Short mmCIF file of C-alpha atoms in Angstrom, two decimals:
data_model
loop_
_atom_site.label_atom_id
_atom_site.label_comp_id
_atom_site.label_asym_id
_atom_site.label_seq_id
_atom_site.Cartn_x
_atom_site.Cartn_y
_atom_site.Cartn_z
CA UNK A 19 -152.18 -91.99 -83.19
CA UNK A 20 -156.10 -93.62 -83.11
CA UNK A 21 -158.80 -91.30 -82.39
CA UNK A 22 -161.20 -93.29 -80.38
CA UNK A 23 -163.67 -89.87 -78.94
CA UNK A 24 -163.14 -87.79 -76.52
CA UNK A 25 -162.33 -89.66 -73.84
CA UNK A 26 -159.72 -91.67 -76.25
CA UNK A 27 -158.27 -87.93 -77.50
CA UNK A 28 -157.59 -86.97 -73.65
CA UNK A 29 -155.47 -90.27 -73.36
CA UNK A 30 -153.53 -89.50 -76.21
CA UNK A 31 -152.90 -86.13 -74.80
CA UNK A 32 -151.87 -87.33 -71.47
CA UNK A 33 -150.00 -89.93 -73.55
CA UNK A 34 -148.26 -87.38 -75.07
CA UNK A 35 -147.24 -85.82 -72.20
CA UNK A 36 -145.73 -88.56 -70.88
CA UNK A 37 -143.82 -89.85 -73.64
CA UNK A 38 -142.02 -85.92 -74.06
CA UNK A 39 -141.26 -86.48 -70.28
CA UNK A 40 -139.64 -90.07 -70.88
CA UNK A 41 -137.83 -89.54 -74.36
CA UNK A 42 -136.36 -86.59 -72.86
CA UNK A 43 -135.04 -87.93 -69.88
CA UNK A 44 -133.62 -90.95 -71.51
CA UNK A 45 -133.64 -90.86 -75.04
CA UNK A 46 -136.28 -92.68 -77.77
CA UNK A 47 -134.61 -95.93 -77.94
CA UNK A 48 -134.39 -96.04 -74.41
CA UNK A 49 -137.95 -95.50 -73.96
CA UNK A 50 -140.34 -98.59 -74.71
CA UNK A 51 -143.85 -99.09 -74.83
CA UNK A 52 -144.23 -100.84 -71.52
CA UNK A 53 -142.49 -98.16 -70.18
CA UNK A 54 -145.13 -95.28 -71.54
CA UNK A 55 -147.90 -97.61 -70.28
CA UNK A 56 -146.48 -97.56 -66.53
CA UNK A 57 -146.39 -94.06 -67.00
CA UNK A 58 -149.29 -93.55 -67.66
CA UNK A 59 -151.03 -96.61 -65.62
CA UNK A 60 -152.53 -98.35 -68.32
CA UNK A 61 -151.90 -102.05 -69.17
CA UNK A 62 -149.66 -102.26 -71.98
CA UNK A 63 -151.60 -104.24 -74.07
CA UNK A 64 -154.37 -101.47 -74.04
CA UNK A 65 -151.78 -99.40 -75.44
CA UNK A 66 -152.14 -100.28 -78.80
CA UNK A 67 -156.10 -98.96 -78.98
CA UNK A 68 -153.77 -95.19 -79.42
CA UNK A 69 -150.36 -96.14 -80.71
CA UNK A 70 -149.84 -98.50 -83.97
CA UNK A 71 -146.09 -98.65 -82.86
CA UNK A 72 -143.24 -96.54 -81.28
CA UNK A 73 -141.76 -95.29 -84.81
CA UNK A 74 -145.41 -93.37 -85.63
CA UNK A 75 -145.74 -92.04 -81.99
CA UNK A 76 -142.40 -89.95 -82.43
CA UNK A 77 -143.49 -89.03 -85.37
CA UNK A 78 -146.97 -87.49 -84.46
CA UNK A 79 -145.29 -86.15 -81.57
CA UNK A 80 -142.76 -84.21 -83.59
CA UNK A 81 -145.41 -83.36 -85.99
CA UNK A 82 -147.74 -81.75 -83.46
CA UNK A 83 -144.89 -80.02 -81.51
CA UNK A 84 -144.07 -78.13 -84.99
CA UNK A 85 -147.99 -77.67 -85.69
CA UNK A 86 -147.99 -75.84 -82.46
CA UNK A 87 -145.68 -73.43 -82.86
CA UNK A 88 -146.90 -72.75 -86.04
CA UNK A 89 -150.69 -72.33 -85.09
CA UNK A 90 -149.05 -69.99 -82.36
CA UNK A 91 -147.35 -67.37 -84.29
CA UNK A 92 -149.82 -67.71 -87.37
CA UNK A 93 -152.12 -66.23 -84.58
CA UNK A 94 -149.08 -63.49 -83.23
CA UNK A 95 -148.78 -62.77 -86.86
CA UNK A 96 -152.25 -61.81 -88.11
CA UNK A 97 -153.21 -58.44 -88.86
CA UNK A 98 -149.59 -57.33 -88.66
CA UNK A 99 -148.21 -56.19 -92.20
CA UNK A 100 -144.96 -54.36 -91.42
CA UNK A 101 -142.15 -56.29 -91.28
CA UNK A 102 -140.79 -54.55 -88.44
CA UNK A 103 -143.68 -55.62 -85.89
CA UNK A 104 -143.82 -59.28 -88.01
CA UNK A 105 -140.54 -59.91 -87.03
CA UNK A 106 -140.68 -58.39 -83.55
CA UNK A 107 -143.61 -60.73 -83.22
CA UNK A 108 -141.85 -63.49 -84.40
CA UNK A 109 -139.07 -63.21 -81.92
CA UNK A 110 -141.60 -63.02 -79.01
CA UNK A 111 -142.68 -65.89 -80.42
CA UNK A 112 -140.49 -68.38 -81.20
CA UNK A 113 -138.62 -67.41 -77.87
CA UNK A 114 -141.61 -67.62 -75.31
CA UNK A 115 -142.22 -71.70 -77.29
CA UNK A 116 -138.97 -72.37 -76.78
CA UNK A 117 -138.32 -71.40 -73.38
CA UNK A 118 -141.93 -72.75 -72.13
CA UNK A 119 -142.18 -76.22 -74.06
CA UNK A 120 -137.87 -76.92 -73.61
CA UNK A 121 -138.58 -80.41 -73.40
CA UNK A 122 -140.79 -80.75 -76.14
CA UNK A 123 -138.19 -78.78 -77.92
CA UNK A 124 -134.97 -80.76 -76.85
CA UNK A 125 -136.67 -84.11 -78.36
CA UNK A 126 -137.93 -81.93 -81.63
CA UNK A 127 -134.40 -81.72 -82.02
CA UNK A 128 -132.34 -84.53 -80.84
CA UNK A 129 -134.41 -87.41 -81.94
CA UNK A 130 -134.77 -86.38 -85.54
CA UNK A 131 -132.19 -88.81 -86.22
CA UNK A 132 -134.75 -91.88 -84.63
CA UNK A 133 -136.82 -91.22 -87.52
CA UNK A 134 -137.62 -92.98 -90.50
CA UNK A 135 -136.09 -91.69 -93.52
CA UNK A 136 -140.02 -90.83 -95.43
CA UNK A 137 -140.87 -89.38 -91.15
CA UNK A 138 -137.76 -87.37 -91.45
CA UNK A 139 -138.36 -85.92 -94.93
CA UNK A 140 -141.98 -85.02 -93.38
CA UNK A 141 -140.64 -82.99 -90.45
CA UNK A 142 -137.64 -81.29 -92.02
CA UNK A 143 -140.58 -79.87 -95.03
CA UNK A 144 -142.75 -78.84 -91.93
CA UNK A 145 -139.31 -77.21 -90.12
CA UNK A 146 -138.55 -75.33 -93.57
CA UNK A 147 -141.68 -73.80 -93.78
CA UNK A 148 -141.57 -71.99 -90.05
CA UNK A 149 -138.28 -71.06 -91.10
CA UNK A 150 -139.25 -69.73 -94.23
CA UNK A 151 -142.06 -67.66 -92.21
CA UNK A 152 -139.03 -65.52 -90.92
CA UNK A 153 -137.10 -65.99 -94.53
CA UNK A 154 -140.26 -63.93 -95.85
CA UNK A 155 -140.37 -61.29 -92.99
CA UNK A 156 -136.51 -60.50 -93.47
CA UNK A 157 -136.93 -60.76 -97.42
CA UNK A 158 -139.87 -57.58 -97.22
CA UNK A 159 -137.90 -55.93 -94.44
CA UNK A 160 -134.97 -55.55 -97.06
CA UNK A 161 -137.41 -54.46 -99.90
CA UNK A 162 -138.83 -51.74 -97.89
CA UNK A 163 -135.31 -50.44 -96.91
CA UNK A 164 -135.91 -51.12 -93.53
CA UNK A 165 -133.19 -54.29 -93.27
CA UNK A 166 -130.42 -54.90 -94.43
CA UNK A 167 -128.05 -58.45 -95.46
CA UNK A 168 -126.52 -59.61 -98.47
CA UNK A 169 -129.05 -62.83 -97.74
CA UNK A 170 -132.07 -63.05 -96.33
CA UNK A 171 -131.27 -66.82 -95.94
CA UNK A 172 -127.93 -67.17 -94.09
CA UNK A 173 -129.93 -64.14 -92.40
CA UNK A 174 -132.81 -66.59 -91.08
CA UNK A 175 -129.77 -69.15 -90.02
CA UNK A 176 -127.92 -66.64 -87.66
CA UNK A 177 -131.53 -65.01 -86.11
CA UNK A 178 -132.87 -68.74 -85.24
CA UNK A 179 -129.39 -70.19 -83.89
CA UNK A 180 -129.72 -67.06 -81.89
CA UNK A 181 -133.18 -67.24 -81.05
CA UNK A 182 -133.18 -71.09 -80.25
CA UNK A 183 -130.13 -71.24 -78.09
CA UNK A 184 -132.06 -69.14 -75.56
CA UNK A 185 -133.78 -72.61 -74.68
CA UNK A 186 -130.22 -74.12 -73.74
CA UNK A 187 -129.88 -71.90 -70.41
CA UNK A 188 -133.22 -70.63 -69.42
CA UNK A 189 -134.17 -70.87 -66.33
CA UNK A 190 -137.83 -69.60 -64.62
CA UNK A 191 -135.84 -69.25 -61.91
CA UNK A 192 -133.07 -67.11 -63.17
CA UNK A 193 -132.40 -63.39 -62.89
CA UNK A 194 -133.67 -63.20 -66.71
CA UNK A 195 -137.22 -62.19 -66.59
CA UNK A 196 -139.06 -63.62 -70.03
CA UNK A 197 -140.29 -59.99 -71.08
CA UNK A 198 -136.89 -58.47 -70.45
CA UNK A 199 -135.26 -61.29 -72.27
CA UNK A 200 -137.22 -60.70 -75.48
CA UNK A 201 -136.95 -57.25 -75.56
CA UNK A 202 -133.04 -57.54 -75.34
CA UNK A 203 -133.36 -60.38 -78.17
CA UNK A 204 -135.03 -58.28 -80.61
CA UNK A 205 -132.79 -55.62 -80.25
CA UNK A 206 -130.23 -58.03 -80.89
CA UNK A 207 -132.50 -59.38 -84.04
CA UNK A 208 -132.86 -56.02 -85.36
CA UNK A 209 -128.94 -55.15 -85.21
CA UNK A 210 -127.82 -58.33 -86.53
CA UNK A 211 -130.22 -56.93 -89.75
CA UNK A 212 -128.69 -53.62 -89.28
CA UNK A 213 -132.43 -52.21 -88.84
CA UNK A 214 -133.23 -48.81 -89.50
CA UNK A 215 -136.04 -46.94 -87.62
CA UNK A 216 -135.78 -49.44 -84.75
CA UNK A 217 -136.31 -47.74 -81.44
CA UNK A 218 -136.38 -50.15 -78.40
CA UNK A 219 -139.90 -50.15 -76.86
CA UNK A 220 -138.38 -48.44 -73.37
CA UNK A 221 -136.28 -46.07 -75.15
CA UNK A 222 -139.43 -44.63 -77.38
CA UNK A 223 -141.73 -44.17 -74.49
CA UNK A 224 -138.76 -41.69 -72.58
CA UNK A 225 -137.83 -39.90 -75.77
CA UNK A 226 -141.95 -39.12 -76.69
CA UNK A 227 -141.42 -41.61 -79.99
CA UNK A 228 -144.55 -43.72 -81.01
CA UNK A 229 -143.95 -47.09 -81.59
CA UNK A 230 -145.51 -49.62 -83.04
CA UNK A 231 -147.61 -52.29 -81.55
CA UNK A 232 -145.41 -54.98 -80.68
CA UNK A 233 -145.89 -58.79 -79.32
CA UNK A 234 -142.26 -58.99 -77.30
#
């Protein structure tokens, strides 16, 4: 997208916006330019001073949504060196995105097959280096005997098919609270790894255990 100051950056935003609310509700190729421009209440001809062309706004939309999560737990992450609280942190995470941006996240995922083939290549890198954030925190959590798996890869599969499914049934409204539902999810993180020295957050403050900072 153009930059065009500030006033052009808080159209893009609200540009943004709009176009995650319209590709979600009826798909990219359904959604056209004119149709973003009503949405917005702009004439569609004044359009073009943000977007070059449909193709490039999906693309720095699923460019920024990834940026964002990755910004987010980059910030979760810092200062935390055991793998333990990393991946606790990373679970808290990657679960709190997911279930507050689930539109943002449904088109992340269904429309990477509207991309170009060089836009596509882009995004999958960017995807395999989040993953590979959690690929890393498993891969130390093994060294240092506190994991274990045969492979920290097929690992990283299972936790963020796990993890990311949350987004699927969520509901604000549900009887799931968000806190509740992480701490259940990284006990279920930690047993799929077969964790040792993992003592649930609830269950260490009864028995007198300390515990280490955690984000969940």
């Amino acid at each position: 997208m153009r930059t065009i100051g500030s006033k052009g950056e808080a159209t893009e935003r609200i540009l943004k916006k709009a176009g995650v609310r319209l590709i979600a509700k009826h798909g990219f190729e359904a959604v056209s330019l004119r149709m973003l421009a009503k949405e917005v209440g702009i004439q569609a001809g004044s359009l073009y001073n943000y977007i070059e062309n449909k193709q490039d706004f999906l693309f720095d939309l699923l460019t920024s949504i990834i940026r964002d999560l990755v910004e987010e737990l980059s910030g979760k992450l810092e200062g935390i060196d055991d793998p333990r609280d990393r991946l606790r942190a990373f679970v808290s995470e990657h679960i709190t995105f997911h279930t507050r941006r689930k539109e943002e996240v449904f088109i992340g995922n269904m429309e990477l097959r509207s991309l170009t083939p060089d836009h596509l290549r882009v995004v999958l890198e960017m995807r395999d280096a989040y993953e590979e954030i959690l690929e890393d925190i498993i891969h130390d959590g093994i060294e240092a005997g506190y994991f274990k798996s045969p492979d920290a890869g097929t690992a990283r599969l299972a936790i963020l098919a796990m993890l990311t499914g949350v987004s699927t049934w969520y509901r604000p409204s549900g009887r799931h609270k968000i806190n509740t539902l992480i701490e259940q999810y990284v006990d279920f993180t930690f047993g799929l790894l077969h964790a040792a020295e993992h003592v649930p957050p609830a269950a260490a403050e009864l028995s007198g255990k300390p515990v280490a900072a955690s984000n969940a």
